[in-house]
XYZ file of C-alpha atoms in Angstrom:
343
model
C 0.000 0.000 0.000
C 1.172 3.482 -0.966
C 2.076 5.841 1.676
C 1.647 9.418 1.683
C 4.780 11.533 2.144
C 5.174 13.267 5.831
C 4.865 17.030 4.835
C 6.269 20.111 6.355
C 4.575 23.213 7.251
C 6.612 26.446 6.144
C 5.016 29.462 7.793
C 4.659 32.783 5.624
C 7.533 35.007 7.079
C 7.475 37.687 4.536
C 4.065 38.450 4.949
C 4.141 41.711 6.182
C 7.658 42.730 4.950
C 7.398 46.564 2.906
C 9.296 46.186 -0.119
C 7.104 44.139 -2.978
C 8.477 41.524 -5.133
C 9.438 43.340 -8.634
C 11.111 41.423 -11.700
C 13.727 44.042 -14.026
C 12.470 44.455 -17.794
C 15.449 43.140 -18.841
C 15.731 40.287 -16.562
C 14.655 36.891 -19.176
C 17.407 38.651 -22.114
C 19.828 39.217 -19.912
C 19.254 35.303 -18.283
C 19.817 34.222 -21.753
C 23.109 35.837 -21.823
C 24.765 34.763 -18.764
C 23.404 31.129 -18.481
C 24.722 30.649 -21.870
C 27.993 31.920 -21.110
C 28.003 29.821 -17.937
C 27.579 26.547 -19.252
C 30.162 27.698 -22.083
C 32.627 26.940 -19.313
C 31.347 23.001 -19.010
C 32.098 23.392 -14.847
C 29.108 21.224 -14.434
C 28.777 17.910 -14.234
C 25.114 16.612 -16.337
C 23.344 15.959 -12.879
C 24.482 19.208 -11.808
C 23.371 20.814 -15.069
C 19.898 19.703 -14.796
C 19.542 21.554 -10.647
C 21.612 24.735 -12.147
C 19.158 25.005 -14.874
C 15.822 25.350 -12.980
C 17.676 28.266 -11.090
C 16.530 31.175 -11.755
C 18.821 34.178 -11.348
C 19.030 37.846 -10.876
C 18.146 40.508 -12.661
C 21.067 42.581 -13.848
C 24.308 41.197 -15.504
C 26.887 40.866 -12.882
C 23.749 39.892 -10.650
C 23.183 37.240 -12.661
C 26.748 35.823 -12.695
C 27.116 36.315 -9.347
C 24.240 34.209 -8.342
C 25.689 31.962 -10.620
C 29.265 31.955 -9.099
C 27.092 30.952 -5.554
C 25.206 28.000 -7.212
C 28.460 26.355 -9.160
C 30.858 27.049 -6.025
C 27.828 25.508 -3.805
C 27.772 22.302 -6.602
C 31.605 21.859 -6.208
C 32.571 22.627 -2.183
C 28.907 20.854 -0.678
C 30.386 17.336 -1.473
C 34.166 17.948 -0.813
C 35.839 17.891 2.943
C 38.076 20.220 4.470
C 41.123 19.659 2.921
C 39.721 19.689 -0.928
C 37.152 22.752 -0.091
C 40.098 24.936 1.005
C 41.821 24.102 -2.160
C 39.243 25.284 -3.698
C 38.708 28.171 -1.979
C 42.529 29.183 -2.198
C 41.736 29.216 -6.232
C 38.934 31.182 -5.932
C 40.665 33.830 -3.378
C 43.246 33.967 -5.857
C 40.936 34.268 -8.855
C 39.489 37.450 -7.126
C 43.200 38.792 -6.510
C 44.481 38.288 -10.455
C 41.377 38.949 -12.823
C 43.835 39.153 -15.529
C 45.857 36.425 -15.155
C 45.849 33.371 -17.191
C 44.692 30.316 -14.484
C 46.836 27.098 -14.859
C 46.474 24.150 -16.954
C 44.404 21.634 -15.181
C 43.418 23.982 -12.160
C 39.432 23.230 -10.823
C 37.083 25.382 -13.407
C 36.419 27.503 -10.431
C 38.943 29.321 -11.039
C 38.408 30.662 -14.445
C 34.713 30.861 -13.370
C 35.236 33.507 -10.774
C 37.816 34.987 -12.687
C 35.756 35.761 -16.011
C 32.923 37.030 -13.464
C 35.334 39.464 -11.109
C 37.005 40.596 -14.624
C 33.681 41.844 -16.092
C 32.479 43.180 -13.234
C 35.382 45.540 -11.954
C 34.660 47.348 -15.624
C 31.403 49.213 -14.381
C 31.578 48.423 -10.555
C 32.954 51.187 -8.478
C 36.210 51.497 -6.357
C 34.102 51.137 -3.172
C 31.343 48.713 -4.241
C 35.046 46.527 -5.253
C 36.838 46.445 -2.354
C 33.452 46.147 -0.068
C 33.002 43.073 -2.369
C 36.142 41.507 -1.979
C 36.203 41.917 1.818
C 32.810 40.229 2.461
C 33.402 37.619 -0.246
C 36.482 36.388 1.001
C 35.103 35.973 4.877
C 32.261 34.052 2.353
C 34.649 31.924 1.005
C 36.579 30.981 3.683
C 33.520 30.188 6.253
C 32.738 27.949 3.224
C 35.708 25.723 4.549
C 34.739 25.753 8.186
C 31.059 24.143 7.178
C 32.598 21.534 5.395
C 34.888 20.647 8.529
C 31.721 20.421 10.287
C 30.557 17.907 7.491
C 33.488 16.289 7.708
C 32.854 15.843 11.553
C 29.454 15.690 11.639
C 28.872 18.825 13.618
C 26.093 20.135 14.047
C 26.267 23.927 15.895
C 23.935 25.385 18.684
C 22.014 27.878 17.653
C 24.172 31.012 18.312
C 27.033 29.530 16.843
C 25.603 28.465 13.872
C 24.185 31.761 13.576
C 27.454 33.077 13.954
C 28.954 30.966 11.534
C 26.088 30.880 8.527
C 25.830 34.651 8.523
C 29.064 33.993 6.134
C 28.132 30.986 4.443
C 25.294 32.284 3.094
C 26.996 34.668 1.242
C 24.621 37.736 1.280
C 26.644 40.468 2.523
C 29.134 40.185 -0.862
C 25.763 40.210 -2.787
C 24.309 43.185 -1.041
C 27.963 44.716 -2.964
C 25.749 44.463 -6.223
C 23.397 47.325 -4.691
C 26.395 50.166 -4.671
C 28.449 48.653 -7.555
C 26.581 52.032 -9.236
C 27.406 54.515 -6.735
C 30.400 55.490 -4.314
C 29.198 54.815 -0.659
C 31.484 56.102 1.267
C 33.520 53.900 4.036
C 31.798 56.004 7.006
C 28.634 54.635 6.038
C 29.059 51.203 5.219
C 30.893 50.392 8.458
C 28.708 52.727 10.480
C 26.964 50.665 13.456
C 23.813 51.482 12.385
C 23.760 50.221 8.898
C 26.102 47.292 9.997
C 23.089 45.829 12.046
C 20.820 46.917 9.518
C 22.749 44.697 6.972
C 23.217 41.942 9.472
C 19.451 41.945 9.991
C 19.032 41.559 6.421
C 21.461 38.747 6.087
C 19.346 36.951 8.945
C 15.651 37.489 7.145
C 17.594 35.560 3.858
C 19.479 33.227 6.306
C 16.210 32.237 7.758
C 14.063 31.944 4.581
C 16.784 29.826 2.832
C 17.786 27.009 5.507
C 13.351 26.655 5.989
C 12.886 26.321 2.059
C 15.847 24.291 2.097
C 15.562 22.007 4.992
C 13.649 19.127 2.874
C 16.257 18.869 0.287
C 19.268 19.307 3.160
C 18.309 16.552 5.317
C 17.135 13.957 2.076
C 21.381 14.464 1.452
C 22.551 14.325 5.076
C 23.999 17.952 4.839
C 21.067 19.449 7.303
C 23.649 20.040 10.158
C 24.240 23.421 8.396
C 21.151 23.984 9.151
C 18.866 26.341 11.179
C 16.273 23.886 11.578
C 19.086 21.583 12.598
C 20.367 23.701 15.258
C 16.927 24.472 16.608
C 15.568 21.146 17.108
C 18.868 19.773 18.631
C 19.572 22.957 21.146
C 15.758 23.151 22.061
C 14.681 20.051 21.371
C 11.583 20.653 19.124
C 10.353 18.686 16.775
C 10.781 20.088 12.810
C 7.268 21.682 13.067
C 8.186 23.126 16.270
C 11.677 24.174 14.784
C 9.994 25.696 12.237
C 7.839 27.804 14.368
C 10.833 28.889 16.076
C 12.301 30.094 13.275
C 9.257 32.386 11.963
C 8.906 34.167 15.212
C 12.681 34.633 15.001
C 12.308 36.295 11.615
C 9.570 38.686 12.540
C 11.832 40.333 15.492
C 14.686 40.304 13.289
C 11.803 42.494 10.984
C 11.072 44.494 13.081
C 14.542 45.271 14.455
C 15.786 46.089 10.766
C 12.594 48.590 10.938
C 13.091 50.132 13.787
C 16.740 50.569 13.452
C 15.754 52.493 9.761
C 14.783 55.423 12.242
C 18.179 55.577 13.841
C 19.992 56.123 10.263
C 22.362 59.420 10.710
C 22.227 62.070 8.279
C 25.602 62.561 5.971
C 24.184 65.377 4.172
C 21.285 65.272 1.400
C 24.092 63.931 -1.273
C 25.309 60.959 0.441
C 21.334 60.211 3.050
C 20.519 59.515 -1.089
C 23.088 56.873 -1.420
C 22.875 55.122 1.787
C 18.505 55.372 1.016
C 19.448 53.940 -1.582
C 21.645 51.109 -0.839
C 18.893 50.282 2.266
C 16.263 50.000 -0.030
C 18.509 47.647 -2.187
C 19.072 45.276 0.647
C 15.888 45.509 1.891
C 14.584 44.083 -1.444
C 17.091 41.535 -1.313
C 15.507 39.611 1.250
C 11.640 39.671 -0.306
C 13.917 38.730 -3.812
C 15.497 35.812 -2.133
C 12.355 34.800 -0.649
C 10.508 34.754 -4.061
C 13.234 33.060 -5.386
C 12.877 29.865 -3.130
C 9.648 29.439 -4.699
C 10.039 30.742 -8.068
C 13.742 29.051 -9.168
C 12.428 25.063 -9.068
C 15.786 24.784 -6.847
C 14.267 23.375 -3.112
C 10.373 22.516 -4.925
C 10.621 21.849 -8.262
C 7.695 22.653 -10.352
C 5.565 22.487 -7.237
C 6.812 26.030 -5.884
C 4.103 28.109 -6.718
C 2.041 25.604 -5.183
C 3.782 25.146 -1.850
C 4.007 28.789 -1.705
C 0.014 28.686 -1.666
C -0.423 25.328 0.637
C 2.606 26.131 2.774
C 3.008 22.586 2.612
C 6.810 20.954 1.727
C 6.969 16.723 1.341
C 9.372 15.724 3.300
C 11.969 13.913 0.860
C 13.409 10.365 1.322
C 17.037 9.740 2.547
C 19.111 8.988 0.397
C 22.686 6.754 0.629
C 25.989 9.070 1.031
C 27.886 7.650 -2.075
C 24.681 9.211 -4.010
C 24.909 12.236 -2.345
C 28.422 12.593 -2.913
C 27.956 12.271 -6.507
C 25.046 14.011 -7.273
C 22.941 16.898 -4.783
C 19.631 15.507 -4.588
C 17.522 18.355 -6.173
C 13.818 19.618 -6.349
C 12.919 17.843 -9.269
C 12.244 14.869 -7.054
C 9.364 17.183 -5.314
C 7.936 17.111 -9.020
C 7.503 12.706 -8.896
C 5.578 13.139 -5.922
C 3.062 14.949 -7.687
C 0.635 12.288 -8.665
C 0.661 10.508 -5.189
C 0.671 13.131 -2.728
C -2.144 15.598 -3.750
């Protein structure tokens, strides 16, 4: 007799959240572009092909590739350990630090990957929006190592210190670098305190919203130790749905601390109030963007996204053996077979 799949319930977090889900004009051309020009390169395996192709990415150019960079460098360093990962990651540091340079023969495709991107994108980006970029992608990069020791290990983080430690893997403070790459934000207010925790609060709402959409497909592969759902249920000791709760209320004070703290922005004069405005707003759509995306790309639900975004409802997927996972990242698509049995 056929049995039902358990399901999990994702709450609505972004609910209330001010800043509406918008798509650029130019978004499906300039998709054509970059995807094309990514899978030029060949840095993907077939069964990784198939996940990066239901990904949707951003909307601009260098958004686009940079999203990109994420998903290929997530393909290659979520199946390695320590000691490969850092290799890796040593390339890609590298790749950032000579744009120009020719890689060498038989070095991972990362490199070249990161390079072509970093290469195009210090053409139009500004001096600032560069080295703000660099900084936060590097602490990215390298926190990338320190999850896979924790794979490696088995580790699985309370929740402060995963907090701590995912706030770099996820990689959103480098992207937030996309929303000044037009403009020259000064130093005095990036690093202010104020618009520090304003990003940080930012990089929790995405944080959040990613490791709940993501939880199903994490702990099918046996990587949902990086997880916040993870931490949650072994710190607390909740079940998922109980984890899950946890999480949502978490998101809405991190809200409402990111718009509160909005009142406490100094004034730098009207020229540069415009620029950080600017960059805040940027951020700010960031997080209702990412959320979107978790439903819209077919990357955690497959086909079924639009769906699940309605019903709330997530199947929880199988387990499947390491040596698979190792090989390929079980993706959404499998969401998609359960169609005909589960609704």
């Amino acid at each position: 007799m056929e049995t039902r799949p358990k399901m999990i319930y994702l709450p609505d977090t972004m609910v209330n959240w001010p800043w509406p889900r918008s798509i650029n004009p130019h978004f499906e051309t300039v998709k054509l572009e970059v995807d094309a020009s990514f899978r030029g390169l060949k840095g993907l395996s077939p069964e990784s092909r198939v996940a990066f192709d239901k990904c949707d990415s951003e909307h601009l150019i260098i958004a686009c590739e940079l999203l990109n960079v994420h998903l290929i460098v997530d393909e290659y360093t979520d199946v390695e350990d320590a000691a490969v990962t850092k290799e890796m990651v040593d390339i890609v540091i590298d790749a950032l630090h000579n744009p120009h340079m020719v890689r060498p023969e038989g070095e991972c495709i990362l490199g070249e990957i990161v390079r072509q991107f970093w290469a195009r994108a210090i053409q139009t980006a500004s001096l600032t929006s560069q080295h703000h970029f660099l900084d936060s992608y590097t602490t990215y990069i390298r926190a990338v190592v320190v999850e896979a020791r924790d794979r490696e290990q088995g580790h699985c983080r309370g929740i402060e210190d995963y907090l701590k430690l995912r706030r770099d893997t996820c990689g959103a403070k480098s992207s937030f670098a996309l929303c000044e790459m037009g403009m020259d934000l000064p130093d005095e207010v990036y690093n202010h305190p104020v618009i520090v925790e304003l990003v940080d609060c930012i990089v929790e709402l995405i944080l959040i919203d990613n490791d709940m959409a993501s939880y199903s497909r994490e702990q099918a592969t046996g990587d949902e130790n990086h997880n916040l759902i993870a931490a949650v249920m072994l710190e607390l000791g909740l079940d998922r749905s109980g984890a899950m709760v946890w999480a949502a209320r978490y998101h809405a004070e991190v809200e409402k601390r990111f718009i509160d703290g909005l009142a406490k922005v100094p004034s730098w004069g009207p020229s540069v109030d415009v620029l950080a405005k600017e960059y805040l707003d940027g951020i700010a759509t960031w997080a209702r963007a990412n959320h979107c995306w978790s439903y819209e790309s077919k990357r955690y639900f497959g086909s079924r996204g639009p769906e699940i975004q309605q019903t709330r409802l997530v199947p929880l997927l199988p387990k499947i053996n390491c040596q698979a996972a190792s090989t390929v990242k079980v993706n959404a698509a499998d969401l998609s077979s359960m169609d005909a049995k589960d609704r």
